[in-house]
Coordinates of C-alpha atoms in Angstrom, one line a residue:
M1141 CA 102.5 79.1 70.7
S1142 CA 100.6 82.4 70.3
S1143 CA 101.9 85.5 72.1
I1144 CA 99.3 86.8 74.6
K1145 CA 99.3 90.1 76.4
I1146 CA 96.6 91.6 78.6
I1147 CA 96.8 95.3 79.2
P1148 CA 94.4 97.2 81.5
I1149 CA 94.9 100.6 80.0
S1150 CA 92.3 102.0 82.4
G1151 CA 89.5 100.7 84.7
V1152 CA 91.8 99.4 87.4
R1153 CA 92.3 101.1 90.8
E1154 CA 89.4 103.4 89.8
N1155 CA 85.7 103.2 89.2
G1156 CA 84.7 103.6 85.6
K1157 CA 86.7 104.4 82.5
N1158 CA 86.8 100.7 81.3
L1159 CA 89.3 100.0 78.6
Y1160 CA 91.3 96.8 78.3
A1161 CA 93.5 95.6 75.5
V1162 CA 94.1 92.0 74.8
E1163 CA 96.8 91.0 72.2
V1164 CA 96.8 87.6 70.7
G1165 CA 99.6 87.2 68.1
D1166 CA 99.4 90.2 65.7
D1167 CA 95.8 91.1 66.7
L1168 CA 94.9 93.7 69.3
F1169 CA 91.3 93.6 70.8
V1170 CA 89.9 96.6 72.6
L1171 CA 87.4 95.7 75.3
D1172 CA 85.1 98.6 76.1
C1173 CA 86.0 102.3 75.7
G1174 CA 84.5 104.2 78.7
L1175 CA 84.9 107.4 80.6
R1176 CA 84.3 108.4 84.2
Y1177 CA 82.8 111.6 85.6
P1178 CA 85.2 113.6 87.7
E1179 CA 85.0 114.0 91.5
S1180 CA 85.3 117.3 93.3
E1181 CA 89.1 117.6 93.2
L1182 CA 89.1 117.8 89.3
L1183 CA 87.8 121.4 89.3
G1184 CA 85.9 122.3 86.2
I1185 CA 86.7 119.0 84.4
D1186 CA 83.8 117.6 82.4
T1187 CA 84.9 114.0 82.0
V1188 CA 88.0 111.8 82.2
I1189 CA 89.0 109.4 79.4
P1190 CA 91.7 106.8 79.0
D1191 CA 95.1 107.4 77.4
F1192 CA 95.0 106.1 73.8
T1193 CA 98.7 106.5 73.1
Y1194 CA 99.4 102.7 72.9
L1195 CA 96.4 102.1 70.7
I1196 CA 97.3 104.9 68.4
E1197 CA 100.9 103.6 68.1
N1198 CA 99.5 100.1 67.3
A1199 CA 96.5 101.2 65.2
D1200 CA 97.3 98.9 62.3
R1201 CA 97.0 95.9 64.7
V1202 CA 93.6 96.8 66.3
A1203 CA 91.0 94.3 65.2
G1204 CA 88.2 96.2 66.7
V1205 CA 86.5 97.7 69.8
F1206 CA 84.1 95.2 71.5
L1207 CA 81.5 96.7 73.8
T1208 CA 79.7 95.0 76.7
H1209 CA 76.8 97.5 77.4
G1210 CA 75.5 100.9 76.8
H1211 CA 76.6 102.9 79.9
A1212 CA 79.1 105.7 79.8
D1213 CA 81.7 103.7 81.6
A1214 CA 81.8 101.3 78.6
I1215 CA 81.0 103.5 75.6
G1216 CA 81.6 107.1 76.7
A1217 CA 85.1 107.6 75.4
L1218 CA 84.4 106.0 72.0
P1219 CA 84.2 109.3 70.0
Y1220 CA 87.6 110.4 71.3
L1221 CA 89.2 107.0 70.2
L1222 CA 87.6 107.0 66.8
E1223 CA 88.9 110.5 66.2
K1224 CA 92.4 109.0 66.4
I1225 CA 92.0 105.6 64.8
N1226 CA 89.4 104.2 62.4
V1227 CA 88.5 100.7 63.6
P1228 CA 85.3 98.7 63.6
V1229 CA 83.0 98.7 66.6
F1230 CA 81.0 95.6 67.8
G1231 CA 78.1 95.5 70.3
T1232 CA 74.6 94.4 70.8
K1233 CA 71.7 96.2 69.1
L1234 CA 70.9 98.6 72.0
T1235 CA 74.6 99.2 72.8
I1236 CA 75.4 100.1 69.2
E1237 CA 72.4 102.5 69.0
L1238 CA 73.5 104.3 72.2
A1239 CA 77.1 104.3 70.9
K1240 CA 75.9 105.9 67.6
I1241 CA 74.2 108.7 69.6
N1242 CA 77.5 109.3 71.4
V1243 CA 79.7 109.1 68.4
H1244 CA 77.6 111.0 65.9
K1245 CA 77.1 114.1 68.1
N1246 CA 80.9 114.6 68.0
E1247 CA 81.8 116.7 65.0
A1248 CA 84.9 114.8 64.1
T1249 CA 83.2 111.4 64.1
K1250 CA 79.6 112.1 63.0
K1251 CA 80.3 110.3 59.7
F1252 CA 81.7 107.1 61.3
K1253 CA 79.7 104.1 60.1
A1254 CA 81.7 100.9 60.9
F1255 CA 79.3 99.6 63.6
H1256 CA 78.5 95.9 63.7
V1257 CA 75.6 94.4 65.7
I1258 CA 76.3 91.1 67.5
D1259 CA 74.3 88.9 69.8
E1260 CA 75.0 86.0 72.1
H1261 CA 75.1 83.6 69.2
T1262 CA 77.7 85.6 67.2
E1263 CA 81.2 84.2 66.7
I1264 CA 83.9 86.2 64.9
D1265 CA 87.0 84.5 63.7
F1266 CA 90.4 86.2 63.6
S1267 CA 93.8 84.6 62.8
D1268 CA 94.4 83.1 66.2
T1269 CA 91.3 84.1 68.1
T1270 CA 87.5 83.5 68.1
V1271 CA 85.5 86.3 69.7
S1272 CA 82.1 85.3 71.1
F1273 CA 79.6 86.7 73.6
F1274 CA 77.4 85.7 76.5
R1275 CA 74.3 87.4 78.0
T1276 CA 74.7 89.0 81.4
T1277 CA 72.4 90.7 84.0
H1278 CA 73.0 94.4 84.5
S1279 CA 70.8 97.6 84.9
I1280 CA 70.5 98.0 81.1
P1281 CA 69.3 95.5 78.5
D1282 CA 71.5 93.9 75.9
S1283 CA 74.5 93.6 78.3
V1284 CA 77.0 90.9 77.4
G1285 CA 80.4 89.5 78.5
I1286 CA 83.1 88.8 76.0
S1287 CA 85.0 85.5 75.4
L1288 CA 88.3 85.4 73.4
K1289 CA 89.2 81.8 72.6
T1290 CA 92.9 81.4 71.9
P1291 CA 95.2 78.4 71.3
E1292 CA 96.4 78.9 74.9
G1293 CA 92.9 79.0 76.5
T1294 CA 90.0 81.5 76.7
I1295 CA 90.2 85.0 78.0
V1296 CA 86.9 86.2 79.5
Y1297 CA 85.9 89.7 80.2
T1298 CA 82.7 89.9 82.3
G1299 CA 81.8 93.6 81.8
D1300 CA 79.5 94.9 84.5
F1301 CA 77.3 92.1 85.8
K1302 CA 75.4 90.6 88.7
F1303 CA 73.5 87.3 89.1
D1304 CA 69.7 87.7 89.7
Q1305 CA 67.9 84.3 89.7
A1306 CA 64.5 86.1 89.3
A1307 CA 65.5 88.4 86.5
V1308 CA 63.0 89.0 83.7
P1309 CA 63.9 87.4 80.4
M1310 CA 65.3 90.6 78.9
Y1311 CA 67.9 90.8 81.7
Q1312 CA 68.7 87.1 82.3
T1313 CA 72.2 85.7 82.4
D1314 CA 73.1 82.8 80.1
F1315 CA 74.3 80.3 82.8
A1316 CA 74.6 77.5 80.3
R1317 CA 76.9 79.4 78.1
L1318 CA 79.1 80.3 81.1
A1319 CA 79.3 76.7 82.1
E1320 CA 80.3 75.8 78.6
I1321 CA 83.1 78.4 78.5
G1322 CA 84.3 77.0 81.8
R1323 CA 84.5 73.5 80.5
E1324 CA 86.5 74.6 77.5
G1325 CA 89.2 76.0 79.7
V1326 CA 89.7 79.6 80.8
L1327 CA 93.2 81.0 80.9
A1328 CA 92.4 84.4 82.4
L1329 CA 89.3 86.1 83.8
L1330 CA 88.9 89.9 83.9
S1331 CA 86.0 90.4 86.4
T1332 CA 84.4 93.5 87.8
S1333 CA 85.2 94.3 91.5
S1334 CA 83.2 97.4 92.5
N1335 CA 81.0 95.4 95.0
A1336 CA 83.7 92.9 96.1
E1337 CA 84.1 94.3 99.6
N1338 CA 80.4 94.6 100.4
P1339 CA 79.0 91.4 101.8
A1340 CA 75.3 92.6 101.8
K1341 CA 73.1 90.7 99.6
V1342 CA 71.9 92.7 96.5
A1343 CA 68.1 92.7 96.2
S1344 CA 66.4 91.0 93.3
E1345 CA 65.0 93.4 90.7
R1346 CA 61.5 91.9 91.2
K1347 CA 61.7 92.9 94.9
I1348 CA 63.0 96.4 93.9
A1349 CA 60.1 96.8 91.5
D1350 CA 57.7 96.0 94.4
E1351 CA 59.5 98.5 96.6
V1352 CA 59.2 101.2 93.9
Y1353 CA 55.5 100.5 93.4
D1354 CA 54.8 100.6 97.2
N1355 CA 56.5 104.0 97.6
I1356 CA 54.6 105.5 94.6
R1357 CA 51.1 104.1 95.1
Y1358 CA 50.8 105.1 98.8
W1359 CA 51.9 108.7 98.5
E1360 CA 49.0 111.2 98.5
G1361 CA 50.8 114.1 96.8
R1362 CA 53.1 114.8 93.9
I1363 CA 56.1 112.5 93.4
I1364 CA 59.5 113.5 91.9
V1365 CA 61.7 110.6 91.0
A1366 CA 65.4 111.0 90.4
S1367 CA 67.1 108.4 88.3
V1368 CA 70.1 107.9 86.1
A1369 CA 68.9 108.0 82.5
S1370 CA 70.8 105.0 81.3
N1371 CA 69.5 102.7 84.1
L1372 CA 66.7 101.5 81.9
Q1373 CA 65.6 98.8 84.3
R1374 CA 64.9 101.4 87.0
V1375 CA 63.1 103.6 84.5
Q1376 CA 60.9 100.7 83.5
Q1377 CA 60.0 100.0 87.1
V1378 CA 59.1 103.6 87.7
L1379 CA 56.9 103.8 84.5
N1380 CA 55.1 100.5 85.5
A1381 CA 54.5 101.8 89.0
A1382 CA 53.2 105.1 87.7
Y1383 CA 50.8 103.3 85.4
R1384 CA 49.5 101.0 88.1
S1385 CA 49.1 104.0 90.5
D1386 CA 47.1 105.9 87.8
R1387 CA 49.6 108.7 87.6
K1388 CA 50.8 110.7 84.6
V1389 CA 54.5 110.9 83.9
V1390 CA 56.4 114.1 83.1
L1391 CA 59.8 113.6 81.6
T1392 CA 62.7 116.0 82.3
G1393 CA 66.5 115.7 81.9
L1394 CA 68.7 116.3 78.8
D1395 CA 69.8 112.8 78.0
F1396 CA 66.5 111.0 78.6
G1397 CA 64.6 111.8 75.4
R1398 CA 67.2 110.2 73.1
I1399 CA 67.8 107.2 75.3
I1400 CA 64.1 106.4 75.9
R1401 CA 63.2 106.9 72.2
T1402 CA 66.1 104.5 71.2
A1403 CA 65.1 101.9 73.9
M1404 CA 61.4 102.1 72.9
K1405 CA 62.2 101.7 69.2
L1406 CA 64.2 98.6 69.9
G1407 CA 61.6 97.1 72.3
K1408 CA 64.0 97.4 75.3
L1409 CA 61.6 99.7 77.2
E1410 CA 57.9 99.1 77.3
V1411 CA 55.5 102.0 77.9
P1412 CA 52.4 100.5 79.6
D1413 CA 50.1 103.1 78.0
E1414 CA 50.6 105.6 75.2
D1415 CA 48.8 108.2 77.2
L1416 CA 51.1 107.8 80.2
F1417 CA 53.3 110.8 79.3
I1418 CA 52.2 114.4 79.5
T1419 CA 54.2 117.7 79.0
Q1420 CA 55.1 120.1 81.7
K1421 CA 52.5 122.6 80.4
E1422 CA 49.8 120.0 80.9
M1423 CA 50.6 119.4 84.6
K1424 CA 48.2 122.2 85.6
N1425 CA 45.3 120.0 84.3
Y1426 CA 46.0 117.3 86.9
P1427 CA 45.9 117.3 90.8
P1428 CA 49.3 116.7 92.5
E1429 CA 48.3 113.1 93.5
K1430 CA 48.0 112.2 89.8
L1431 CA 51.5 113.4 88.8
L1432 CA 54.9 111.8 88.7
I1433 CA 57.9 113.8 87.5
L1434 CA 60.8 111.7 86.3
E1435 CA 64.1 113.7 86.5
T1436 CA 66.9 112.0 84.8
G1437 CA 70.4 112.6 83.5
R1438 CA 73.9 111.2 83.7
M1439 CA 75.5 110.3 87.0
G1440 CA 75.0 113.1 89.6
E1441 CA 72.8 115.3 87.4
P1442 CA 69.4 114.2 88.8
I1443 CA 70.6 115.1 92.3
K1444 CA 71.8 118.5 91.1
A1445 CA 68.4 119.1 89.5
L1446 CA 66.7 118.3 92.8
Q1447 CA 68.7 120.9 94.6
K1448 CA 67.7 123.5 92.0
M1449 CA 64.0 122.5 92.4
A1450 CA 64.3 122.9 96.1
N1451 CA 66.1 126.2 96.2
G1452 CA 64.0 127.8 93.4
T1453 CA 66.7 128.0 90.7
H1454 CA 65.3 125.2 88.4
R1455 CA 64.2 126.4 85.0
T1456 CA 60.7 125.1 85.2
L1457 CA 59.9 123.2 88.4
R1458 CA 59.9 123.9 92.2
I1459 CA 59.5 121.5 95.1
Q1460 CA 56.3 122.3 97.0
E1461 CA 54.7 121.4 100.2
G1462 CA 53.6 117.7 100.1
D1463 CA 56.0 116.6 97.4
L1464 CA 57.8 113.2 97.8
V1465 CA 61.3 113.1 96.3
Y1466 CA 62.2 109.5 95.5
I1467 CA 65.9 109.0 94.8
A1468 CA 65.9 105.8 92.7
T1469 CA 69.6 105.7 92.2
T1470 CA 72.2 104.6 94.7
P1471 CA 74.7 107.4 95.3
T1472 CA 78.4 106.7 95.1
T1473 CA 80.6 107.2 98.1
A1474 CA 81.9 110.4 96.6
T1475 CA 78.4 111.9 96.4
E1476 CA 76.9 110.8 99.7
T1477 CA 77.6 114.1 101.4
F1478 CA 76.1 116.0 98.4
V1479 CA 73.0 113.8 98.6
A1480 CA 72.7 114.4 102.3
K1481 CA 72.8 118.2 101.7
T1482 CA 70.2 117.9 99.0
E1483 CA 67.9 116.0 101.3
D1484 CA 68.2 118.9 103.9
I1485 CA 67.3 121.5 101.3
I1486 CA 64.3 119.5 100.1
Y1487 CA 62.9 119.2 103.6
R1488 CA 63.3 122.9 104.1
A1489 CA 61.3 123.5 100.9
G1490 CA 58.4 121.4 102.3
G1491 CA 59.1 118.1 100.6
A1492 CA 59.9 114.7 101.9
V1493 CA 62.7 112.3 100.8
K1494 CA 63.0 108.6 100.3
Q1495 CA 65.9 106.6 98.8
I1496 CA 65.5 103.3 97.1
S1497 CA 68.5 102.1 99.2
D1498 CA 66.7 102.9 102.5
N1499 CA 65.3 99.4 102.9
M1500 CA 67.5 97.2 100.7
R1501 CA 70.8 96.8 99.0
V1502 CA 70.4 98.0 95.4
S1503 CA 73.2 97.6 92.8
G1504 CA 73.8 96.6 89.2
H1505 CA 77.1 95.0 90.2
A1506 CA 78.1 91.6 91.5
N1507 CA 78.4 91.0 95.2
P1508 CA 81.0 88.7 96.7
D1509 CA 78.8 85.6 96.3
D1510 CA 78.3 86.5 92.6
L1511 CA 82.0 86.9 92.0
Q1512 CA 82.8 83.6 93.6
L1513 CA 80.0 81.9 91.6
M1514 CA 81.5 83.4 88.4
M1515 CA 84.9 82.0 89.3
N1516 CA 83.5 78.6 90.2
M1517 CA 81.7 78.3 86.8
L1518 CA 84.7 79.5 84.7
R1519 CA 87.5 78.0 86.8
P1520 CA 90.1 80.4 85.4
K1521 CA 93.8 79.8 85.8
Y1522 CA 94.5 83.5 86.3
L1523 CA 92.3 86.3 87.7
I1524 CA 92.7 89.9 87.0
P1525 CA 90.3 92.0 89.2
I1526 CA 89.2 95.1 87.3
Q1527 CA 86.7 98.0 87.8
G1528 CA 87.3 99.2 91.3
E1529 CA 89.5 101.0 93.7
Y1530 CA 92.5 99.2 95.0
R1531 CA 90.8 98.0 98.2
Q1532 CA 88.0 96.5 96.0
L1533 CA 90.5 94.7 93.7
D1534 CA 92.2 93.4 96.8
A1535 CA 88.9 92.2 98.3
H1536 CA 88.2 90.4 95.0
A1537 CA 91.6 88.8 95.2
E1538 CA 90.8 87.5 98.7
L1539 CA 87.6 86.0 97.4
A1540 CA 89.5 84.2 94.6
K1541 CA 91.9 82.6 97.1
L1542 CA 88.9 81.2 98.9
V1543 CA 87.7 79.4 95.8
G1544 CA 91.2 77.9 95.2
I1545 CA 93.0 80.3 92.9
P1546 CA 96.6 80.6 94.0
A1547 CA 97.8 84.0 95.1
R1548 CA 100.6 83.9 92.5
N1549 CA 97.9 83.6 89.8
I1550 CA 96.1 86.8 90.8
F1551 CA 97.2 90.1 89.4
I1552 CA 96.1 93.4 91.0
A1553 CA 97.3 95.5 88.0
A1554 CA 97.9 99.2 87.8
R1555 CA 96.8 101.2 84.8
G1556 CA 99.1 100.4 81.8
D1557 CA 100.6 97.2 83.3
V1558 CA 101.4 94.6 80.6
L1559 CA 100.6 91.0 81.7
E1560 CA 102.2 88.6 79.3
Y1561 CA 101.6 84.8 79.0
Q1562 CA 104.9 83.3 78.1
N1563 CA 106.4 79.8 78.5
G1564 CA 103.2 78.6 80.2
E1565 CA 103.2 81.4 82.8
M1566 CA 101.6 84.8 83.2
V1567 CA 104.1 87.5 84.2
Q1568 CA 104.2 91.3 84.4
A1569 CA 106.3 92.5 81.5
G1570 CA 106.6 96.3 81.5
S1571 CA 104.0 99.0 81.1
V1572 CA 102.5 101.3 78.5
P1573 CA 101.3 105.0 78.8
A1574 CA 98.1 105.1 80.8
E1575 CA 97.6 108.6 82.2
N1576 CA 94.3 110.2 82.8
V1577 CA 93.2 112.5 79.9
L1578 CA 91.0 115.3 81.1
I1579 CA 88.2 116.8 79.0
D1580 CA 87.2 120.4 79.6
G1581 CA 84.8 121.9 77.1
I1582 CA 86.3 121.2 73.7
G1583 CA 89.8 120.8 75.1
V1584 CA 91.1 117.2 75.2
G1585 CA 94.1 116.6 77.3
D1586 CA 95.1 120.3 77.5
I1587 CA 94.5 120.5 81.2
G1588 CA 97.4 119.3 83.3
N1589 CA 98.4 119.2 87.0
I1590 CA 99.6 122.9 86.9
V1591 CA 96.2 124.1 85.7
L1592 CA 94.4 122.0 88.2
R1593 CA 96.6 123.3 91.0
D1594 CA 95.9 126.9 89.9
R1595 CA 92.2 126.1 89.9
K1596 CA 92.4 124.6 93.3
V1597 CA 94.2 127.7 94.7
L1598 CA 91.7 130.0 93.0
S1599 CA 88.8 128.1 94.5
E1600 CA 90.4 128.2 98.0
D1601 CA 92.2 131.5 98.3
G1602 CA 91.1 133.6 95.3
I1603 CA 93.0 136.0 93.1
F1604 CA 94.9 139.3 93.7
V1605 CA 95.5 141.4 90.6
V1606 CA 97.9 144.4 90.6
V1607 CA 97.9 146.8 87.7
V1608 CA 100.8 149.4 87.4
T1609 CA 101.6 151.8 84.6
I1610 CA 105.2 152.9 84.3
S1611 CA 107.5 154.9 82.0
R1612 CA 110.9 153.2 81.6
R1613 CA 112.3 156.2 79.7
E1614 CA 111.5 158.5 82.6
K1615 CA 112.1 155.8 85.2
K1616 CA 108.9 156.6 87.1
I1617 CA 105.5 155.2 87.9
V1618 CA 102.9 157.0 85.8
A1619 CA 99.8 155.6 87.6
R1620 CA 99.8 154.3 91.1
P1621 CA 99.2 150.6 91.6
Q1622 CA 95.5 149.6 91.2
I1623 CA 94.5 146.4 93.1
T1624 CA 91.5 144.2 92.4
S1625 CA 90.7 141.1 94.5
R1626 CA 88.2 138.3 93.9
G1627 CA 87.6 135.5 96.3
F1628 CA 90.4 136.7 98.6
V1629 CA 89.3 139.5 100.8
Y1630 CA 86.4 142.0 100.7
V1631 CA 88.1 145.1 99.5
K1632 CA 86.0 147.7 101.4
A1633 CA 86.7 145.9 104.7
S1634 CA 90.4 145.6 104.0
R1635 CA 91.4 149.1 103.0
D1636 CA 94.6 149.0 105.1
L1637 CA 95.8 145.7 103.6
I1638 CA 95.1 147.0 100.0
R1639 CA 96.9 150.3 100.7
E1640 CA 100.0 148.6 102.2
S1641 CA 100.1 146.2 99.3
G1642 CA 100.0 149.1 96.9
D1643 CA 102.8 150.8 98.7
M1644 CA 104.9 147.7 98.6
V1645 CA 104.3 147.2 94.9
A1646 CA 105.2 150.8 94.2
E1647 CA 108.4 150.4 96.2
I1648 CA 109.4 147.3 94.2
V1649 CA 108.7 148.9 90.9
E1650 CA 110.7 152.0 91.8
K1651 CA 113.6 149.8 92.7
H1652 CA 113.6 147.9 89.4
L1653 CA 113.2 151.1 87.3
H1654 CA 116.4 152.5 88.7
T1655 CA 118.5 149.4 88.0
D1656 CA 120.7 149.1 85.0
D1657 CA 119.5 145.5 84.1
F1658 CA 115.7 146.0 84.1
E1659 CA 113.8 142.9 83.1
W1660 CA 110.1 142.4 82.9
S1661 CA 110.2 138.9 84.2
K1662 CA 112.3 139.7 87.2
L1663 CA 110.0 142.6 88.1
K1664 CA 106.9 140.5 88.0
Q1665 CA 108.5 137.6 89.9
D1666 CA 109.7 140.0 92.6
I1667 CA 106.2 141.4 93.0
R1668 CA 104.7 137.9 93.3
D1669 CA 107.3 136.7 95.8
R1670 CA 107.2 139.7 98.2
L1671 CA 103.5 140.3 97.9
S1672 CA 102.8 136.5 98.5
R1673 CA 104.9 136.6 101.7
F1674 CA 103.2 139.8 102.9
L1675 CA 99.7 138.6 102.2
F1676 CA 100.3 135.3 103.9
E1677 CA 101.7 137.0 107.0
Q1678 CA 98.6 139.2 107.2
T1679 CA 95.9 136.7 106.3
K1680 CA 97.4 133.1 106.3
R1681 CA 96.1 132.8 102.8
R1682 CA 97.9 132.4 99.5
P1683 CA 95.9 133.9 96.6
V1684 CA 97.0 133.7 93.0
I1685 CA 98.9 137.0 92.4
L1686 CA 98.7 138.4 88.9
P1687 CA 100.9 141.5 88.2
V1688 CA 99.9 143.5 85.1
I1689 CA 102.7 146.0 84.2
M1690 CA 101.7 148.5 81.5
E1691 CA 104.3 150.7 79.8
S1692 CA 103.4 154.3 79.0
S1693 CA 104.9 155.1 75.5
Q1694 CA 103.8 156.2 72.1
R1695 CA 102.5 152.7 71.4
N1696 CA 101.0 152.1 74.8
R1697 CA 102.3 148.6 75.0
A1698 CA 101.0 146.4 77.8
R1699 CA 103.2 143.9 79.7
K1700 CA 101.3 141.1 81.4

């Protein structure tokens, strides 16, 4: 009997950051390697990636990284993993090309070459496992699910998917292959849950394409479309609608050029007319009703760009009277308030706003009916809901019970939980390290809770800096305390507060200078403690207090 372990290292009880490890005997298979973009509480953080500790510790057992599609939540963390371990990467043609862009722009991994292209007909044999793939429907072409056939049964990872009976051939699900896998016997199903709690029917992409066309062809002025760059299906619909409406397309956004060139080269994005695109400089040659500006980027970036266009801070474009801003991406719950504020700014600038989700439910993820259909086709013994907050995983579990999967066979795992199949039964058997790793600039994992707490305090209450110059030899203050405040109070309007704070600091310093056991750390801590209490009593705020004590001597040493 082969030893089998399933470990959701990340991607559970959260949206994004997919990375799942499956161990069969001595082989360890990594399924996806994604990141997620931070929400507002992670101040200044660029991205969040999984904890690779367990994979690094078991690097000699990793058979490879198997990718389901080309979105950041599946491939975004790949460069950071490949910095640590050198393992082969498998994916479909488009997915691999997008992964190469991601990996090769990282200095440490720009020479990595162990990429392997697979398709739905590929089977890869390992000692106890055969890895194969099946086509799925998502918002980007070349999406697949992954099947790991073991002596104890098959483990299936769906990746991001939905069922669309009217999907165009490039996006169609291979239902026959799913049914075949189900007949062979599925031990465990790892299935996405991000739409599990929303019963609304997701519109077919053909209907969405008609909706996009109707909104574009009837508008009499200029149109600005905001879309996520990697949602190639939506981009295709916009390009088709622009062509049919006799509009020229202006492309903006940092990520779009590389993605569109790659997709076009592989035949995954079709441009209806080679003269469809024009540059921003050429816009002046066309009336507004003949222009469509396509603003793209990663998640959230198109909306930020719209704000800049509306308030006049965008580098090249401004929203003007008569513009239609068409938001062709569905905002997440975390960004709904931000989108609402953006709409308000656009209207004040003279534009109008429409969202693709105004008239229909739009999503690239499975709704409850899709999830139950997947379970009915595969008939798994065990279900492990993934890709979603806890409430979404729980909703998925409830759907599973309705199709006959016993509650004891459903595991709502936390990050790092080890689910082991032993003696004919799946049980939880410990855990592995699975903390969030925060990326800030070039720093990887060097931002912790203390730094985030300080950033939060700085963002809410500001900073209060006190600079004092002393002479320990003469036991006196050489220069009276100088106080600088940023984000706390307006200094000119708070002269009394600043003066009293300076007097308090001078008193504290004098006291310490005349003690026999003078210590720099005690002096600075005393300033922080007493000044913090005083400022809170006066303002009900707690700024970060930074004492800078300078010693006047021959060497003019500074103590900070």
